[in-house]
Coordinates of C-alpha atoms in Angstrom, one line a residue:
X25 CA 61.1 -8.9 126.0
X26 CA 61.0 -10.4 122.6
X27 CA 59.9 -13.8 122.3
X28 CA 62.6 -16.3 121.5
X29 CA 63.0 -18.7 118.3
X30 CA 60.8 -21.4 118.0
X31 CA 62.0 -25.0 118.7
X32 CA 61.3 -27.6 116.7
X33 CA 61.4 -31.2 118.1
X34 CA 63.7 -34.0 115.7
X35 CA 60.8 -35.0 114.1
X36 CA 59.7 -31.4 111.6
X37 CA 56.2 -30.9 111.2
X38 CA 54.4 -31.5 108.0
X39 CA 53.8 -28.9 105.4
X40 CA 50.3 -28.9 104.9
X41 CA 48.5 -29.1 101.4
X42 CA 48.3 -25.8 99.7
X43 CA 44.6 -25.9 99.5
X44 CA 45.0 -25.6 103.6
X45 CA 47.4 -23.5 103.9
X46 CA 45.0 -21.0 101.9
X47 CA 42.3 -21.3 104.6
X48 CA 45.0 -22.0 107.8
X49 CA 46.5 -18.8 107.4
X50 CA 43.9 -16.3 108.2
X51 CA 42.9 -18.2 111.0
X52 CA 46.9 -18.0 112.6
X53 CA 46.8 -14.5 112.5
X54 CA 44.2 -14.2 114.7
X55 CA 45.9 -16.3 117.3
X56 CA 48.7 -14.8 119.6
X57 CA 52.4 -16.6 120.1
X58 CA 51.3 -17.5 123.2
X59 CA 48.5 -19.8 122.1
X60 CA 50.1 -20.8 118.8
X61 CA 52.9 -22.1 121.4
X62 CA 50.4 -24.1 123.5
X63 CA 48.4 -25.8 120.2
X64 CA 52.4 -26.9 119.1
X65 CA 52.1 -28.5 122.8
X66 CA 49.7 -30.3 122.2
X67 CA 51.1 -31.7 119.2
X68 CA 53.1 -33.8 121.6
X69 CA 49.5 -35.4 123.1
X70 CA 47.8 -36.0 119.9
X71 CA 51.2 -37.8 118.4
X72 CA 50.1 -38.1 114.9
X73 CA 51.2 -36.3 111.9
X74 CA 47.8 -35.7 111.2
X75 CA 46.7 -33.5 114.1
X76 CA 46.4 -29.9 113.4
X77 CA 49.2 -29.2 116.0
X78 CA 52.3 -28.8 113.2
X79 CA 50.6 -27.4 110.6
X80 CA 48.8 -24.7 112.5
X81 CA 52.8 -23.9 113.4
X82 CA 54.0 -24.2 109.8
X83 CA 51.2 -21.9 108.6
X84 CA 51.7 -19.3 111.5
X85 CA 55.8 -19.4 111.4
X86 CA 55.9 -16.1 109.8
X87 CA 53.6 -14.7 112.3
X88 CA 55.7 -15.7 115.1
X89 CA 58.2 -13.1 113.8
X90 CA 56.1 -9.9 114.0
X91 CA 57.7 -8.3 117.4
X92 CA 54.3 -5.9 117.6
X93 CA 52.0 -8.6 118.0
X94 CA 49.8 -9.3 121.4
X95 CA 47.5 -11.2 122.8
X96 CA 44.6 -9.0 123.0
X97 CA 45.3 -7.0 120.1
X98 CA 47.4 -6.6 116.8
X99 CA 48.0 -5.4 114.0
X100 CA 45.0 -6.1 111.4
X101 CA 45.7 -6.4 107.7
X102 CA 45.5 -2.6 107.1
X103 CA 47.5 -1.9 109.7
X104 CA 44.7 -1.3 112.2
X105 CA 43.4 -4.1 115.2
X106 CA 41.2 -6.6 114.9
X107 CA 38.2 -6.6 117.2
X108 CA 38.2 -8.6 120.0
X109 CA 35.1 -10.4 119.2
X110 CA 36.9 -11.7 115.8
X111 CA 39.6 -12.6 117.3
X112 CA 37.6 -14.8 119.8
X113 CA 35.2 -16.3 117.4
X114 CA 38.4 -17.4 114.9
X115 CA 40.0 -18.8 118.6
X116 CA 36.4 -20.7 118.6
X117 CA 36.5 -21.8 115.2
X118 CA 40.5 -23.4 115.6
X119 CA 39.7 -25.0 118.8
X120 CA 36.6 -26.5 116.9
X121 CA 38.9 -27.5 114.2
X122 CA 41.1 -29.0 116.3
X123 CA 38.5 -30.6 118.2
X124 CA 36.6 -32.5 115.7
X125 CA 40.2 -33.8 114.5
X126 CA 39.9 -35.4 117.6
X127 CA 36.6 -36.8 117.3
X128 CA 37.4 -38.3 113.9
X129 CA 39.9 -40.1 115.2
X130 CA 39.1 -41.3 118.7
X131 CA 35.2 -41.5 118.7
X132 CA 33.7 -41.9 122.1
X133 CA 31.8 -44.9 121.1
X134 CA 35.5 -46.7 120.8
X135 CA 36.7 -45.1 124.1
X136 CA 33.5 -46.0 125.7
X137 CA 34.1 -49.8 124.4
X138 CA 38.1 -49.5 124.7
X139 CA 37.5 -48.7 128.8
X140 CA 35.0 -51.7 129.1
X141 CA 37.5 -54.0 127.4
X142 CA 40.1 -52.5 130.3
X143 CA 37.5 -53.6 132.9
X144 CA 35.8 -57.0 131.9
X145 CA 39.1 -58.3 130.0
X146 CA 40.5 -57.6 126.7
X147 CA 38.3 -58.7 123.6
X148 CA 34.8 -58.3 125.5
X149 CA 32.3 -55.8 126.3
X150 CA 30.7 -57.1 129.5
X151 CA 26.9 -57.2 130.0
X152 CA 26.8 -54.9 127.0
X153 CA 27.9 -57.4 124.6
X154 CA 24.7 -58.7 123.6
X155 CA 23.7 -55.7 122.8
X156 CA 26.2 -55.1 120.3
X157 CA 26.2 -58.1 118.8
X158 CA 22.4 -57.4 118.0
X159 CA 23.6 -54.4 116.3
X160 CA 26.5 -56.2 114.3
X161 CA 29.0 -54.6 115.8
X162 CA 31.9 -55.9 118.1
X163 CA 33.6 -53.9 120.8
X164 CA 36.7 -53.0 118.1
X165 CA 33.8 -51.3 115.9
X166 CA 32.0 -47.7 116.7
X167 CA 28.6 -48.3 117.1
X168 CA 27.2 -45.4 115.0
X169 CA 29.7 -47.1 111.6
X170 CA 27.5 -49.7 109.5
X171 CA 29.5 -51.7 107.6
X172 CA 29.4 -52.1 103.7
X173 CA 27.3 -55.4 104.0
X174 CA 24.8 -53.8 106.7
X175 CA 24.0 -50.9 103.8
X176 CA 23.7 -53.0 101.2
X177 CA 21.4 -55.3 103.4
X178 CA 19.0 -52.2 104.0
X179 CA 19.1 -51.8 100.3
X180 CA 17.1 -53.3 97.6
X181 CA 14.7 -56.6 97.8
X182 CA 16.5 -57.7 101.5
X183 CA 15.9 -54.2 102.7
X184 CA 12.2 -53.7 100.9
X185 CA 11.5 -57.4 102.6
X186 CA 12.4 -56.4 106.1
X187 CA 10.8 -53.2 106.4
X188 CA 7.1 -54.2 105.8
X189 CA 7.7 -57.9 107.5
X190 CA 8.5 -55.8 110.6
X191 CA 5.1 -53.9 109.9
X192 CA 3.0 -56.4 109.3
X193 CA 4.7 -59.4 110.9
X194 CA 2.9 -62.9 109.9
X195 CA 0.0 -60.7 107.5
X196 CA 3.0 -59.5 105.6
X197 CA 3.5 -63.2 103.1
X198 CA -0.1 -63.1 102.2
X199 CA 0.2 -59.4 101.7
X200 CA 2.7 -59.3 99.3
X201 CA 0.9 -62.2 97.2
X202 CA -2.1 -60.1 96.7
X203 CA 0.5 -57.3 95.8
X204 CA 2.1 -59.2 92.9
X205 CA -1.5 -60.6 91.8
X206 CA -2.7 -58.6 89.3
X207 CA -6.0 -56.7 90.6
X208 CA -9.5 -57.2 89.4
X209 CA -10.4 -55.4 86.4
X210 CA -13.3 -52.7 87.0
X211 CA -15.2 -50.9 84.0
X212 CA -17.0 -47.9 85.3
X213 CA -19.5 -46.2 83.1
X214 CA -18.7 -42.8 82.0
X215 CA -21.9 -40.6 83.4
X216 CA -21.1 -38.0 80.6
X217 CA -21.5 -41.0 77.7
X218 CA -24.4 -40.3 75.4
X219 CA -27.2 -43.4 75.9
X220 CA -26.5 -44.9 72.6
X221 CA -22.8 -44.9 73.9
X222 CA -23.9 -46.3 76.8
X223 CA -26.3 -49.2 75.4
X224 CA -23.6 -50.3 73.3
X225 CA -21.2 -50.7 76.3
X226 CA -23.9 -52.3 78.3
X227 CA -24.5 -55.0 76.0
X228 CA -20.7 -55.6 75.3
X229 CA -20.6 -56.1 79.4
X230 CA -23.4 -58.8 79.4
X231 CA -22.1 -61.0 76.2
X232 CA -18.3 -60.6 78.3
X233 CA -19.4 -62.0 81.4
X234 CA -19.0 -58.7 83.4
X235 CA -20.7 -58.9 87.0
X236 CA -22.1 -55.7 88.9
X237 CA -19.5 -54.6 91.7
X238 CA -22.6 -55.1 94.1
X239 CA -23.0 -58.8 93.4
X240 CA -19.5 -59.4 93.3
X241 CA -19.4 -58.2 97.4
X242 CA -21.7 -59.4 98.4
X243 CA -22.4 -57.1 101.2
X244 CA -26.0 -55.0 101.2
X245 CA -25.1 -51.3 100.0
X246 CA -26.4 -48.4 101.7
X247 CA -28.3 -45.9 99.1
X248 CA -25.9 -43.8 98.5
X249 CA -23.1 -46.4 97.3
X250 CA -26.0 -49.0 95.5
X251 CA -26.4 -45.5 93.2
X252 CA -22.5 -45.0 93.2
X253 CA -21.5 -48.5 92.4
X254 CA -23.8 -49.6 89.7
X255 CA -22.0 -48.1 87.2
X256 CA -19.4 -50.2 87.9
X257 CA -18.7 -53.5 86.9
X258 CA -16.0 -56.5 87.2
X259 CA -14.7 -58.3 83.8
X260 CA -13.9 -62.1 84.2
X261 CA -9.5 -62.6 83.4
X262 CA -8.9 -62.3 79.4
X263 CA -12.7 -60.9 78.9
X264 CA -10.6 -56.9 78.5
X265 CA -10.3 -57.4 74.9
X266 CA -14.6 -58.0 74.4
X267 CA -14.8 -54.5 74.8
X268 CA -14.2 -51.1 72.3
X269 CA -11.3 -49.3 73.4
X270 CA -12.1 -46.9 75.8
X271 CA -10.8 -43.6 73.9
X272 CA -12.9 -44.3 70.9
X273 CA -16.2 -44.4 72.5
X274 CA -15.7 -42.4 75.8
X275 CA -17.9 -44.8 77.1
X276 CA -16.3 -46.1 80.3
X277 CA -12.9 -45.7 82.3
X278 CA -11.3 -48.9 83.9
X279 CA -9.7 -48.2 87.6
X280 CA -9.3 -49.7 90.7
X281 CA -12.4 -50.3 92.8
X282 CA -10.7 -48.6 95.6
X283 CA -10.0 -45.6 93.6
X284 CA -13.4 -44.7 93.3
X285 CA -14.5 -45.3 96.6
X286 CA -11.7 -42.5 97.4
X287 CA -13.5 -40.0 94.9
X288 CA -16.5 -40.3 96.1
X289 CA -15.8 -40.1 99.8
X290 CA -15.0 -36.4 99.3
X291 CA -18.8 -36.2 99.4
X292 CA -18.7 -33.8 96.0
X293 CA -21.8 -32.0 95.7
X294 CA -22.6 -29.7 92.3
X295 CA -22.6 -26.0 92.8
X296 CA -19.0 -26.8 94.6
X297 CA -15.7 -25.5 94.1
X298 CA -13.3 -28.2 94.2
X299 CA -9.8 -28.9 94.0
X300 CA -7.5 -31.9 92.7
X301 CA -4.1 -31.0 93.8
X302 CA -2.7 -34.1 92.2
X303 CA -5.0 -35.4 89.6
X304 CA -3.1 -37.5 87.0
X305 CA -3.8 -39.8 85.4
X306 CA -8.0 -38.1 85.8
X307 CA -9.7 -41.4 86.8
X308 CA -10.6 -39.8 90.0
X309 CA -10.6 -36.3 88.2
X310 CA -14.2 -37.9 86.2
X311 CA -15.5 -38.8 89.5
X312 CA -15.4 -35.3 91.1
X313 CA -16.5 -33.6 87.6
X314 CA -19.4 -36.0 87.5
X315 CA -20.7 -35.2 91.0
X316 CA -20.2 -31.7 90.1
X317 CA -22.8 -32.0 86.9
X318 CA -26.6 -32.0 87.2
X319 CA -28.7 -34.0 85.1
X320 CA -29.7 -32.1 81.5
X321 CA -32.7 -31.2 80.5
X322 CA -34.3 -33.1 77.6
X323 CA -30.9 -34.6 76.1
X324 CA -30.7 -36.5 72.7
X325 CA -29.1 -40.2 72.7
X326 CA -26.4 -39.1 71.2
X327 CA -25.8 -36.0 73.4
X328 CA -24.8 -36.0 77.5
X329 CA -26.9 -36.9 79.8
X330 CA -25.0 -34.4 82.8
X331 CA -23.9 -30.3 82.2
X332 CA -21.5 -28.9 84.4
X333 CA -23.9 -27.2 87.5
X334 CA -23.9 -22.7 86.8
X335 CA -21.9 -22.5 90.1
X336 CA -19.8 -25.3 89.8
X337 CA -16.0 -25.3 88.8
X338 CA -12.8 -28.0 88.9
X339 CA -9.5 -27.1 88.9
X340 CA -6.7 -30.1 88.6
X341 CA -3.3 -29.5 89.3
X342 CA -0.5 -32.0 88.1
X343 CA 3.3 -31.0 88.5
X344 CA 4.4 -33.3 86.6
X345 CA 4.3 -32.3 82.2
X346 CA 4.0 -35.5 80.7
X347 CA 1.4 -36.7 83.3
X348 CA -0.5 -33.4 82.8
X349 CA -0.5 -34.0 79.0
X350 CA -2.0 -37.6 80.1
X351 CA -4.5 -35.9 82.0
X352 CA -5.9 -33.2 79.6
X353 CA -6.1 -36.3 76.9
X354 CA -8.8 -37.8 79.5
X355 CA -11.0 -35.1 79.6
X356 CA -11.0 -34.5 76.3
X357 CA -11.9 -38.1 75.4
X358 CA -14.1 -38.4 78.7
X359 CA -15.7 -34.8 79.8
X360 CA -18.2 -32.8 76.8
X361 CA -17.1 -29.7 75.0
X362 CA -20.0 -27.8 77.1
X363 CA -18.4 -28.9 80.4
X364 CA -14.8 -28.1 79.8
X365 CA -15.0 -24.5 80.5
X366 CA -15.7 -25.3 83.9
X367 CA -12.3 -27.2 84.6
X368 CA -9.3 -25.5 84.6
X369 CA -5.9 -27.8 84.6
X370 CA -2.9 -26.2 86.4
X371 CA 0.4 -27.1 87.0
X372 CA 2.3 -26.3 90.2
X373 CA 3.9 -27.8 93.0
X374 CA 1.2 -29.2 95.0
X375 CA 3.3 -28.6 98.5
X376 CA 3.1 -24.4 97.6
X377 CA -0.4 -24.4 96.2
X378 CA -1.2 -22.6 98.5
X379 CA 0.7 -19.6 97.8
X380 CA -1.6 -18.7 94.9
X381 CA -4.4 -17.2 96.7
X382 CA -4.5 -14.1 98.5
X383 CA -6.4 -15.4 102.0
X384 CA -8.4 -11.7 102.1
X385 CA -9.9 -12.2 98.8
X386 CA -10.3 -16.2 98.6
X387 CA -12.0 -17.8 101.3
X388 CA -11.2 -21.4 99.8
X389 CA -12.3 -24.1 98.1
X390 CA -15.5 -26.3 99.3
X391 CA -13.6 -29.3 98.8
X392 CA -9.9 -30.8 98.2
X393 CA -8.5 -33.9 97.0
X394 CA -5.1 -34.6 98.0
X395 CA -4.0 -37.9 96.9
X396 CA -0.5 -37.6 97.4
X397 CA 2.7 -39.0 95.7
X398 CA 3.8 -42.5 97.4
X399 CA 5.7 -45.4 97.6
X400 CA 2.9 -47.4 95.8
X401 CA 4.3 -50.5 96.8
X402 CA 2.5 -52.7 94.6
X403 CA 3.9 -51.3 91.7
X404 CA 7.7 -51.3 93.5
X405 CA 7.5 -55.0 93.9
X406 CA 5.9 -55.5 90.3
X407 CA 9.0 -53.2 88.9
X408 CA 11.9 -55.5 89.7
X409 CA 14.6 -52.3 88.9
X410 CA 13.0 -50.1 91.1
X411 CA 12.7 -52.9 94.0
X412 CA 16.5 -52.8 93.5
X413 CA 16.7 -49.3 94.4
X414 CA 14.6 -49.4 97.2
X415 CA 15.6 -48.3 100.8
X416 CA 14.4 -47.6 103.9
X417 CA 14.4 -43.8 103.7
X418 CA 12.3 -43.4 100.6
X419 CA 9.0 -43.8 102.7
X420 CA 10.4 -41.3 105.3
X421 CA 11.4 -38.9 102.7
X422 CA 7.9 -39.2 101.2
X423 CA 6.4 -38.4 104.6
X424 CA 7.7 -35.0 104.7
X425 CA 6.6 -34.3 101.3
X426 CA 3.0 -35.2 102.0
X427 CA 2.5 -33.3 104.9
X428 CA 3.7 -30.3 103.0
X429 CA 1.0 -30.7 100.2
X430 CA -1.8 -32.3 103.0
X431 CA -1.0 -28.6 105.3
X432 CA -1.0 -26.9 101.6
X433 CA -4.3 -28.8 100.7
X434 CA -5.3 -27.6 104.1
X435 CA -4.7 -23.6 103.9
X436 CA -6.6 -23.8 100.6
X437 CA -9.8 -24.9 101.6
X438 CA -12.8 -22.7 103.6
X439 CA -13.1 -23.3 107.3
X440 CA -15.9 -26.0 107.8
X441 CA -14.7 -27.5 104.0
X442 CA -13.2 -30.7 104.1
X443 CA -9.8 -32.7 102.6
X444 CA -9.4 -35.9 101.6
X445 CA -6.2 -37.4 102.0
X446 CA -5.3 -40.5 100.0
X447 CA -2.1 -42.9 99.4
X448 CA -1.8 -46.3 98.1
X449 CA 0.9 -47.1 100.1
X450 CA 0.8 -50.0 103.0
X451 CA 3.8 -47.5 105.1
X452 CA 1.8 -46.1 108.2
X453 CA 4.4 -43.5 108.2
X454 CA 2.5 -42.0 104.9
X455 CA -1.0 -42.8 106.2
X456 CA -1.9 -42.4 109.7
X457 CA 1.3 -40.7 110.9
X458 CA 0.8 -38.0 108.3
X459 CA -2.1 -37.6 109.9
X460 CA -1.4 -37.5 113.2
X461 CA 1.4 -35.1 112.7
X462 CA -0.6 -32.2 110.7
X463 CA -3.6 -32.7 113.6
X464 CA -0.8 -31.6 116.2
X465 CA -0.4 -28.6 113.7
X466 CA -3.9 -27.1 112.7
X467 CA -7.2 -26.7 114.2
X468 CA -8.8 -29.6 111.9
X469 CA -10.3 -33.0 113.3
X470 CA -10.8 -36.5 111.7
X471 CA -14.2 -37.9 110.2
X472 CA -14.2 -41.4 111.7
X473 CA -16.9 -42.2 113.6
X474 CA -19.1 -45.1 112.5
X475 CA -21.8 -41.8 112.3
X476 CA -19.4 -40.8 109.4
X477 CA -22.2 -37.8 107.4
X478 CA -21.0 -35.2 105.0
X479 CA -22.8 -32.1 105.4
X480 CA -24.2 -31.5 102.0
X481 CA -26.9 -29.6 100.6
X482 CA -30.3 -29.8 102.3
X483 CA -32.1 -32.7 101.3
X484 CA -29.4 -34.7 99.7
X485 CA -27.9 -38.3 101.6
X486 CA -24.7 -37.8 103.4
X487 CA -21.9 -40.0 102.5
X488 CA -22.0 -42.8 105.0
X489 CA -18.8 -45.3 105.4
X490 CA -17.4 -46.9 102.2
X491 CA -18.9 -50.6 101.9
X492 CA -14.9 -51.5 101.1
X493 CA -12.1 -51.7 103.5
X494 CA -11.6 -51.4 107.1
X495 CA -11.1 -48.6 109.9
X496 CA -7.3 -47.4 110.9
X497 CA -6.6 -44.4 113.7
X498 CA -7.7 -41.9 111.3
X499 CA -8.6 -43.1 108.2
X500 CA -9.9 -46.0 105.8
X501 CA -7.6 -48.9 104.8
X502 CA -8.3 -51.0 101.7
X503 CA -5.9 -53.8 101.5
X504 CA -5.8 -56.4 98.7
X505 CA -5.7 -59.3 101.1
X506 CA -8.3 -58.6 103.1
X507 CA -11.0 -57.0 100.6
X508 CA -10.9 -58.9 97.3
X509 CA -7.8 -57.9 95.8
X510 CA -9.0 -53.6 95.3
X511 CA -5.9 -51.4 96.6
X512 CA -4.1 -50.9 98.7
X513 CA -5.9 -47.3 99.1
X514 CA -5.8 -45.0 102.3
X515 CA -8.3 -42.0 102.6
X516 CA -8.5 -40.1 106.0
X517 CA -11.4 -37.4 105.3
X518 CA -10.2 -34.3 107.8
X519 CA -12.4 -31.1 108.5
X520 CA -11.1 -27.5 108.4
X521 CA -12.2 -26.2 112.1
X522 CA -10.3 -22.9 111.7

């Protein structure tokens, strides 16, 4: 028999917007009378003109008319039926529909608290109360909503204050003292400068006051970092302006002391192929090209003492344009004409580096340096509008992106090379848990035993641990508090098993 007119209760459903009743419709014709009948029943449950109840029945109205249609199949558009398996996945996607109406408006965290109020009394939450209250929530409030003032806490200086004092508990005050205290100025001597260059810098150290890096210590340096760290040197405060500017003589590059402990970790030896997936602004660029050089033969004072090794070659990356332009201007004031054909500046994303070599022609480089885009805290809290914008997802968001350019940094070196990881951020979730999470994903281990050797060529000192900083999980930790101001820096050296 054919089905009888529809009844409409007093109150008439509303007309949905035309915007719905666009995407309402072809859903309704999928649905029999039968079930358009039972969603207008439980109109009557949800009570609420803003259930999908009514204005699934206003859409479908017209449908309700068409004698010829049945449950299990109708007429399609063209005249033809539609399969069953569309006519069950559009059922699906209206009982989702209607569903998640549901759940917008009657979470379960409010019945959950709404059935413990019926229990314990009206206004409380029971032994969960607590609880809640630690969450700033009562039992009226979902617990997954954060009110306006809970965001805005999380936000900014509050926010920025919070997270690393819940890091690094009573360290954390001293910590960020050293992190708004401007850092010691370092001069390290360009090994490319000609020795009159050289001389001249030399003498302008000694009449400024300058003390060697090693003094300053005051720890006894292994070999390997006395030769490393006598080219640098410490200025006393306000002594900066004693010296020539840096770009007209060549003659030296001021950086943190932590910086260049980082370079020369890698363990850089010449003959190499290396590569500096994110080498801007090319203070730790001069360090690898200098351990790539070999002393020339017979050179004139006013001509480099170092040429680029025959088998040697650099490449710098830099995504960024106006920090690559930044970087190219180094070398050219720092590196000799006769050793810039053997560094080659690119300028892709680091996290797809990867992607450029063809694994059955390349084998990899010797050597990568992946010192990685991160929160650099020190330079947040010395940037008041960028503490201001601060919140607690930027270091999580960060995390991802380094792992991406550390697994990059990774596939593009040999098996047995090694990658040097670096940060100067004080956020374990870029440093150690970075880390930890790519070791769970390739065949590569650590270097962190107090035995800490590079395998270099035969004959030559390995690189034994840095004379600056301490030991974390995986990696080295220079902080400012703890090691004379230098940082912070975080370098985990990881081997390429297979």
């Amino acid at each position: 028999t054919a089905p009888g007119p529809i009844m409409v209760t007093a109150r008439s459903p509303p007309v949905p917007p035309m915007h719905m009743q666009k995407w309402l419709r072809p859903l309704t014709a999928a649905l029999s009378p039968a079930s358009l009948r039972s969603i207008h029943a439980t109109r009557r449950d949800l009570e609420g003109p803003s259930s999908l109840g009514p204005i699934l029945m206003h859409v479908a109205q017209p449908q309700l008319q068409d004698q010829s249609a049945t449950w299990m199949g109708f007429p399609g558009p063209t005249g033809g039926e539609w399969p069953i398996a569309i006519q069950a996945a559009l059922f699906a996607l209206g009982l989702l529909l209607l569903l998640g109406r549901c759940w917008r408006r009657y979470p379960p965290q409010s019945v959950t608290l709404a059935c413990m109020a019926s229990r314990w009394g009206p206004g409380t939450a029971g032994p969960l109360r607590s609880d809640l209250r630690l969450n700033g929530t009562s039992p009226d409030t979902p617990l997954h909503r954060k009110s306006k003032a809970q965001k805005q806490k999380a936000r900014g200086k509050e926010g920025f204050e919070s997270y690393y004092e819940a890091i690094y508990g009573t360290e954390w005050p001293a910590l960020r003292a050293s992190l708004l205290t401007p850092h010691p100025k370092v001069v390290r001597l360009s090994c490319f400068a000609p020795a009159s260059a050289a001389e001249q810098l030399q003498a302008a150290l000694h009449e400024s006051g300058a003390q060697p890096v090693a003094e300053v210590l005051g720890v006894g340096l292994t070999p390997f970092w006395d030769s490393v760290l006598r080219h640098c040197h410490v200025l006393p405060a306000g002594a900066g302006g004693a010296l020539p500017r840096p770009e007209a003589t060549g003659a030296y590059y001021q950086m943190d002391l932590a910086s260049v402990v980082c370079a020369h970790l890698l363990g850089v030896q010449p003959g190499e192929l290396v590569l500096d997936m994110c080498a801007a602004p090319g203070g730790k660029a001069l360090v690898l090209a200098e351990r790539l050089a070999v002393p020339a033969p017979d050179p004139g004072t006013d001509q480099s003492p170092l040429e680029m090794h025959a088998d040697s070659f650099l490449v710098l990356n830099e995504l960024s344009g106006p920090r690559r332009r930044q970087l190219n201007n180094v070398l050219g004031t720092y590196l000799p004409e006769d050793s810039r054909g053997f560094v080659d500046v690119t300028g892709c994303d680091a996290s797809k580096y990867h992607k450029l070599y063809d694994p059955q022609e390349f084998q990899g480089c010797d050597k990568v340096l992946a010192d990685v885009p991160c929160s650099s805290e020190r330079h947040v809290l010395q940037k008041p509008d960028h503490l201001e914008q601060w919140t607690p997802s930027r270091p999580a968001e960060l995390h991802k992106r380094q792992t991406k350019i550390l697994l990059s940094a990774l596939a593009c070196v040999k098996v047995g090379g090694f990658v040097l990881y670096s940060t100067c951020s004080l956020a374990p979730t870029e440093n150690d848990d970075v880390v930890e999470r790519v070791l769970g994903m390739r065949a590569v281990s650590p270097v962190l035993s107090s035995e800490l050797r590079m395998p270099g060529v035969e004959g030559v000192e390995g690189v034994p641990l840095p004379p600056l900083g301490q030991q974390t999980k995986y990696g080295w930790m220079v902080r400012p508090d703890l090691h004379g101001g230098y940082g912070p820096m975080y370098m985990a050296l990881l081997r390429r098993e297979a």
